[in-house]
PDB file of C-alpha atoms in Angstrom:
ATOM      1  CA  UNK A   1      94.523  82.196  82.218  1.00  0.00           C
ATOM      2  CA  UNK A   2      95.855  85.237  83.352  1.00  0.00           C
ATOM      3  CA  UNK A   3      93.974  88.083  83.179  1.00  0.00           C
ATOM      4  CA  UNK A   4      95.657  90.601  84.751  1.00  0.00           C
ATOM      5  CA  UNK A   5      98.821  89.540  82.847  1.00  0.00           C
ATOM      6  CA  UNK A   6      97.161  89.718  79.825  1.00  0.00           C
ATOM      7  CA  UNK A   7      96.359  93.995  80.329  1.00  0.00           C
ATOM      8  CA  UNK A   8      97.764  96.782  78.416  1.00  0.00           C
ATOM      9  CA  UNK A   9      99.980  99.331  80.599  1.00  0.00           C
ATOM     10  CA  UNK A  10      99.566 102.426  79.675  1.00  0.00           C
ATOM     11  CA  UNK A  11     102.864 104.630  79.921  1.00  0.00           C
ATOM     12  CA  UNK A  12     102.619 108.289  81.005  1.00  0.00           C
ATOM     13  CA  UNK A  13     104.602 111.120  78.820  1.00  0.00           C
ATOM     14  CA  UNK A  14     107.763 111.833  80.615  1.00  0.00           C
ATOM     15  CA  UNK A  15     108.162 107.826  81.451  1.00  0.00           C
ATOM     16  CA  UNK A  16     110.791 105.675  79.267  1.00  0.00           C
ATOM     17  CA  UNK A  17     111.257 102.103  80.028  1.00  0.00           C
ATOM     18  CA  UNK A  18     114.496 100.449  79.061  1.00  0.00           C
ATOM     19  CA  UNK A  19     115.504  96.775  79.109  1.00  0.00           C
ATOM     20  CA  UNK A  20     118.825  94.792  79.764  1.00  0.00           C
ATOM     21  CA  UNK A  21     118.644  91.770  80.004  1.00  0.00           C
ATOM     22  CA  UNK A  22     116.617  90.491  82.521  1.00  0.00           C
ATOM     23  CA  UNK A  23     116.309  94.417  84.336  1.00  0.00           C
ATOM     24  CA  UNK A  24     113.829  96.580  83.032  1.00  0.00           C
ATOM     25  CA  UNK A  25     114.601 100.224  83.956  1.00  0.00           C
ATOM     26  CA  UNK A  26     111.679 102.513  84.466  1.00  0.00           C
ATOM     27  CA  UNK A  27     112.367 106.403  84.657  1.00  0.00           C
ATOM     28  CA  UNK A  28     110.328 109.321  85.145  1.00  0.00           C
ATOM     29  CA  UNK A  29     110.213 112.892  87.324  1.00  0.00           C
ATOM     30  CA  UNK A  30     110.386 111.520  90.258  1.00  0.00           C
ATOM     31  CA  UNK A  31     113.136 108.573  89.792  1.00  0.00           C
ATOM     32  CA  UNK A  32     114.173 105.710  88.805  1.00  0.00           C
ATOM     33  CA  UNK A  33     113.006 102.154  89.900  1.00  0.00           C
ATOM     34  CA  UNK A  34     114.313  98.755  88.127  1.00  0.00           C
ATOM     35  CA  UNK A  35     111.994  95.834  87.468  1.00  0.00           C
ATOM     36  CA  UNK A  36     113.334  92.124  87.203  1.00  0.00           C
ATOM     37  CA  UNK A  37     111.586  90.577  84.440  1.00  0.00           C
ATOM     38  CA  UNK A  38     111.831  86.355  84.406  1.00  0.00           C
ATOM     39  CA  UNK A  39     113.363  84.847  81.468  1.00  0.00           C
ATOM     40  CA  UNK A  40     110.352  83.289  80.553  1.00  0.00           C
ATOM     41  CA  UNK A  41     107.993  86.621  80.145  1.00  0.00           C
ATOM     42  CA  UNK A  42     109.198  89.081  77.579  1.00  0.00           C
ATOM     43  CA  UNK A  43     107.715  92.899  77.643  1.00  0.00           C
ATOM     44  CA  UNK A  44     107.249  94.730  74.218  1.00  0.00           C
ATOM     45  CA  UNK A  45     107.348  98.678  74.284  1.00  0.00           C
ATOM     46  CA  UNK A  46     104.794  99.965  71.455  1.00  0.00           C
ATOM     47  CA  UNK A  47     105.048 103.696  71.894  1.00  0.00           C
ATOM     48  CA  UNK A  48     102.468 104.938  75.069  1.00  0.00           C
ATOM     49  CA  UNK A  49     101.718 100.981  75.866  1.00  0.00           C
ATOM     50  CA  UNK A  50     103.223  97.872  76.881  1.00  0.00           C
ATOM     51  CA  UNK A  51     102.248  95.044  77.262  1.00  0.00           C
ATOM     52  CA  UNK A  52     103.806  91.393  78.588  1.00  0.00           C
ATOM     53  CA  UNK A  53     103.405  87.896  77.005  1.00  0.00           C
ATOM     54  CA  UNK A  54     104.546  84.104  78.363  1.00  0.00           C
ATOM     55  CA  UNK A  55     106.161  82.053  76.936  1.00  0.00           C
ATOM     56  CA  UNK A  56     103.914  78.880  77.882  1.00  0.00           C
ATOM     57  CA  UNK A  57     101.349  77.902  79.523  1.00  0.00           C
ATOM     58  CA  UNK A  58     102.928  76.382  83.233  1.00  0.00           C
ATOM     59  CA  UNK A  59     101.222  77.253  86.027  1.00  0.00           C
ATOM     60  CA  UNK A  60     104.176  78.658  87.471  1.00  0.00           C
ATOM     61  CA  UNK A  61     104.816  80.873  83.858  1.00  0.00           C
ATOM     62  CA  UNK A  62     101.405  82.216  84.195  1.00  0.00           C
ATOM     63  CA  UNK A  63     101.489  83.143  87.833  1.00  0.00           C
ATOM     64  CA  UNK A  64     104.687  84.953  86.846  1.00  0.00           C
ATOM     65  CA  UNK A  65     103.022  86.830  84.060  1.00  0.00           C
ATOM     66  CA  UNK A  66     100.463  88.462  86.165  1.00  0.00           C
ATOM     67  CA  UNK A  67     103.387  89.438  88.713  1.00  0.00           C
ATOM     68  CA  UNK A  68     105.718  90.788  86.368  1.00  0.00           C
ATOM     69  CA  UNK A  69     102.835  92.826  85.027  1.00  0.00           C
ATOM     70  CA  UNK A  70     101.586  94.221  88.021  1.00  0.00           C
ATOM     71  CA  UNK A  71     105.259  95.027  89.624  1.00  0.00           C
ATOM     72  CA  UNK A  72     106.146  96.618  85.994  1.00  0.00           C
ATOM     73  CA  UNK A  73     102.826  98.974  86.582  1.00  0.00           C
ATOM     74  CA  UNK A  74     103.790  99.635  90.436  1.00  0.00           C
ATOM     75  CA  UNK A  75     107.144 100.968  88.711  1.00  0.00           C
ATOM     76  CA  UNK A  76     105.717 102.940  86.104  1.00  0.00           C
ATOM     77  CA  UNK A  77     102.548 104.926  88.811  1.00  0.00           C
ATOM     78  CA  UNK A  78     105.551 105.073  91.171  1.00  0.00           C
ATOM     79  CA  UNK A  79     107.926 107.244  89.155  1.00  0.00           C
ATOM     80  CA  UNK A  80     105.151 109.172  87.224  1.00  0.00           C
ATOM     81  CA  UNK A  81     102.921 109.878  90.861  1.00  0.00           C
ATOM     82  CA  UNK A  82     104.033 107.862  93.544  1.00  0.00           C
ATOM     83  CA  UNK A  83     102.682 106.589  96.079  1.00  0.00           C
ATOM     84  CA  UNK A  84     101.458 108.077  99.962  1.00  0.00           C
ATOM     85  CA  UNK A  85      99.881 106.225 102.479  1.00  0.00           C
ATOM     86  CA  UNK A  86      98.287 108.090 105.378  1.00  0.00           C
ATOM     87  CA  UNK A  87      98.039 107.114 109.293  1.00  0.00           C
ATOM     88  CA  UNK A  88      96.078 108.741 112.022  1.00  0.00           C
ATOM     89  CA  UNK A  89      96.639 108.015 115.997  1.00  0.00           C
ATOM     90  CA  UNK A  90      94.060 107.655 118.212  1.00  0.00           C
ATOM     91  CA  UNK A  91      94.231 107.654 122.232  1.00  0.00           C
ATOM     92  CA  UNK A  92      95.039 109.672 124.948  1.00  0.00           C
ATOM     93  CA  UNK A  93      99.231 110.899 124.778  1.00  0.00           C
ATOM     94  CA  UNK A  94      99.339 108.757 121.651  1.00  0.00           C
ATOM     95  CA  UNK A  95     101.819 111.492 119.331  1.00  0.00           C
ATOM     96  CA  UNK A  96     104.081 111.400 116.986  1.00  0.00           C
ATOM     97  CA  UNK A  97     107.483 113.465 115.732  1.00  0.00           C
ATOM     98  CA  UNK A  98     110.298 113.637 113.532  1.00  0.00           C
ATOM     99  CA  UNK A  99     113.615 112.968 114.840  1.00  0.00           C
ATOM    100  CA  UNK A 100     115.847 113.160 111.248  1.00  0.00           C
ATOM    101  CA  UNK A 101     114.186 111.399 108.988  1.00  0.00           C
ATOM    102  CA  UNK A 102     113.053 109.086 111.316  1.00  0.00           C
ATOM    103  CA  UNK A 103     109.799 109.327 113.522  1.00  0.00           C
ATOM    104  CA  UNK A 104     109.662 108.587 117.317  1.00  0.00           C
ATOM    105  CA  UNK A 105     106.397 107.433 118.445  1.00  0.00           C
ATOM    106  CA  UNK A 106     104.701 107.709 121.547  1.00  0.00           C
ATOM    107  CA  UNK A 107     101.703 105.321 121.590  1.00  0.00           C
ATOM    108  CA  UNK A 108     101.193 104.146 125.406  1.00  0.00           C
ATOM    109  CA  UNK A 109     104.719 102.189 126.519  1.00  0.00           C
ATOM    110  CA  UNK A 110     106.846 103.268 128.641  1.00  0.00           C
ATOM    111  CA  UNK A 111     109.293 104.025 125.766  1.00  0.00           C
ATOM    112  CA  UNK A 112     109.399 105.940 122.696  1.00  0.00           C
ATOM    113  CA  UNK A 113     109.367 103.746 120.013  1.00  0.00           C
ATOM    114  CA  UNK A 114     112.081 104.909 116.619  1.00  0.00           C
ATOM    115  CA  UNK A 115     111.098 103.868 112.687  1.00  0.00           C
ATOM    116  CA  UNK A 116     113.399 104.305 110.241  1.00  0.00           C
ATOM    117  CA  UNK A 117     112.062 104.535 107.090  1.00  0.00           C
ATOM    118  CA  UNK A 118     112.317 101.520 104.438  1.00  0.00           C
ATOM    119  CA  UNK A 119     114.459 102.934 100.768  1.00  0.00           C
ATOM    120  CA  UNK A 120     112.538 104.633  99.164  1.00  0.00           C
ATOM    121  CA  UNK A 121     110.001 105.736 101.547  1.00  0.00           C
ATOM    122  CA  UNK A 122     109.959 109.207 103.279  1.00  0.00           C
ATOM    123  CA  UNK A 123     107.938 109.850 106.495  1.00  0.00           C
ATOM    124  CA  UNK A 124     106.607 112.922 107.414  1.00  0.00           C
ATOM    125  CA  UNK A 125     104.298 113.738 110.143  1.00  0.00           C
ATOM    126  CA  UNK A 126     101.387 116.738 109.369  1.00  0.00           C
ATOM    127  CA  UNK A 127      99.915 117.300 113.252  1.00  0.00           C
ATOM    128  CA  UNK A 128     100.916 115.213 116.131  1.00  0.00           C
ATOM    129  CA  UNK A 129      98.689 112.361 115.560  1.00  0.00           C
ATOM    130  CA  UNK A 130      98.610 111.959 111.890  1.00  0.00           C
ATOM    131  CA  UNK A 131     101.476 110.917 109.670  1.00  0.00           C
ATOM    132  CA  UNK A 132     102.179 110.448 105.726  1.00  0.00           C
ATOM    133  CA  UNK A 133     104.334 108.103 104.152  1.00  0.00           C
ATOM    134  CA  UNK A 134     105.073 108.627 100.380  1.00  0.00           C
ATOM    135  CA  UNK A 135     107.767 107.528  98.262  1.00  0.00           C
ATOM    136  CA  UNK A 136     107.682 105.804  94.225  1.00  0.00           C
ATOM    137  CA  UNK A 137     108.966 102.251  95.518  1.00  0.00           C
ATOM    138  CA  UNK A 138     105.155 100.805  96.332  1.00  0.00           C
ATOM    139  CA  UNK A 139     106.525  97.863  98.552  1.00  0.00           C
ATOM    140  CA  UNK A 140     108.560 100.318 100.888  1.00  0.00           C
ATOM    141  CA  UNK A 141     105.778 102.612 101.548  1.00  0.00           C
ATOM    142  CA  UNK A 142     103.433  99.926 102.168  1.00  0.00           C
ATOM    143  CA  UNK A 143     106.094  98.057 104.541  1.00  0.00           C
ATOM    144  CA  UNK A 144     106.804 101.461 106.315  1.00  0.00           C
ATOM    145  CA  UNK A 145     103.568 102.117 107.146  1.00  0.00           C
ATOM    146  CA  UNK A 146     102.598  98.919 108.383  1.00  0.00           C
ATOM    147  CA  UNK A 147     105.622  98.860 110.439  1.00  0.00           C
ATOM    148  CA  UNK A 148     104.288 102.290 111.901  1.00  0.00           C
ATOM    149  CA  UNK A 149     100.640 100.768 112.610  1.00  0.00           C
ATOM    150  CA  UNK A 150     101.789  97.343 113.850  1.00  0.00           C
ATOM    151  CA  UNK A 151     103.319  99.440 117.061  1.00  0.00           C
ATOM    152  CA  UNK A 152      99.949  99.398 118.090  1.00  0.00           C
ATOM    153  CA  UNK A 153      97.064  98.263 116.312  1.00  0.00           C
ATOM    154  CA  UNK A 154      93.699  99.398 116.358  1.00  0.00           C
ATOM    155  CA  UNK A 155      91.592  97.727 118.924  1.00  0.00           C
ATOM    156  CA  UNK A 156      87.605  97.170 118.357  1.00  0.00           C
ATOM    157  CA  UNK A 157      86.558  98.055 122.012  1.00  0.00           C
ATOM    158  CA  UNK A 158      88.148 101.524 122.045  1.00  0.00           C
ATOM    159  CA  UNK A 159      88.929 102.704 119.109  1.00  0.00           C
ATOM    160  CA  UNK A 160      92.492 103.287 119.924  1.00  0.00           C
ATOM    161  CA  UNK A 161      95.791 102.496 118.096  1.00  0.00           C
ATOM    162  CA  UNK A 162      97.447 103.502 114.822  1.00  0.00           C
ATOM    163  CA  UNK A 163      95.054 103.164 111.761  1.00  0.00           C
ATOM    164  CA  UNK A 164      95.064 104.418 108.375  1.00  0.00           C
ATOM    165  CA  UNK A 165      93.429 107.292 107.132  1.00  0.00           C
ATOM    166  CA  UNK A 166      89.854 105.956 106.499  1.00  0.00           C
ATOM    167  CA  UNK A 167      90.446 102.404 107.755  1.00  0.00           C
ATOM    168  CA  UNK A 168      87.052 101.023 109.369  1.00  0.00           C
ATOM    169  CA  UNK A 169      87.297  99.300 112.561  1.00  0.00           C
ATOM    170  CA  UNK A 170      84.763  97.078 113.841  1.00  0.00           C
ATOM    171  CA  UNK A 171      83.477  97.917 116.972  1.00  0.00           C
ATOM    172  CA  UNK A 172      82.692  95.904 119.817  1.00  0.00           C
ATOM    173  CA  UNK A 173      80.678  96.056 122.779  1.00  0.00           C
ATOM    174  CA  UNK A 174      82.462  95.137 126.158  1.00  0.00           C
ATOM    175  CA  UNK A 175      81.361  92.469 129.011  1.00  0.00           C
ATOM    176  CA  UNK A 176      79.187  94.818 130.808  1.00  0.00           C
ATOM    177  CA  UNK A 177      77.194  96.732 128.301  1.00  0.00           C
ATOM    178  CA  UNK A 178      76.448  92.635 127.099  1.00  0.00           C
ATOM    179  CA  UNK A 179      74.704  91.243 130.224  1.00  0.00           C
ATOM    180  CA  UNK A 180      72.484  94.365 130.383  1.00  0.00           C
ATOM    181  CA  UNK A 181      73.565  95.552 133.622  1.00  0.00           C
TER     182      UNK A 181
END
């Protein structure tokens, strides 16, 4: 059984939601983003709520349920908030700077390294180490910053790397503070 499927979204004023077909168009202030919506799930629009229903009970039905449900809520937070995702960098000449819309990052090679943004993401850096990526598409923010951290990742005996904004990293000790020399 589905249980996230089965939840009532709750629409924010300013927010309409349109279907055609299989497309579901969701608009608000801050844009527009278009859902696809299987043949075999149907959405009903009651006012402030919706809510999606299957039209059997296949594994493969249900799994789509709870995925059409959660990308039709992604759509509806993206366009009414949106979403931001945060990165700090940590080590010695590790920096960061906009170039366009794009942002050149210096993290320890012996060449800058250039990411362009996914559609619908924006990146935008607030202090040389720390950068924000926002946007109402949920997938290209999420893809654009892990594109950003994947440069260089956060290693546990250091501490340095690209990390998100509150990310814990495990520490570990090294070789020598081990054997108690």
């Amino acid at each position: 059984m589905s249980r996230i499927g089965l939840k009532v979204i709750n629409v924010p004023a300013g927010v309409t939601l349109s279907q055609s077909g299989e497309v579901m168009t969701v608009k608000g202030p801050k844009g527009e983003l278009t859902v696809v919506i299987p043949s075999v799930i149907t959405v009903t629009v009651d006012g402030a709520t919706a809510s999606c229903a299957r039209a059997n009970d296949e594994k493969h039905t249900k799994q789509l349920h709870g995925t059409t449900r959660a990308n039709l809520q992604n759509a509806i937070t993206g366009v009414s908030e949106g979403f931001k995702k945060e990165l700090v960098m940590v080590g010695i000449g590790f920096r960061a700077q906009m170039r366009g819309n794009n942002v050149v990052v210096k993290a320890g090679y012996s060449h800058e390294v250039v990411i362009k943004p996914d559609a619908g993401a924006k990146i935008s850096c607030t202090s040389d180490t720390e950068m924000v990526v926002e946007g109402m598409d949920k997938q290209a923010v999420g893809q654009t910053a892990a594109r950003i951290r994947a440069i260089r990742e956060p290693e546990p005996y250091n501490g340095k790397g690209i990390m998100y904004k509150g990310e814990h990293i495990i520490r570990k000790e090294g070789k020598r503070a081990a054997s108690g020399k």
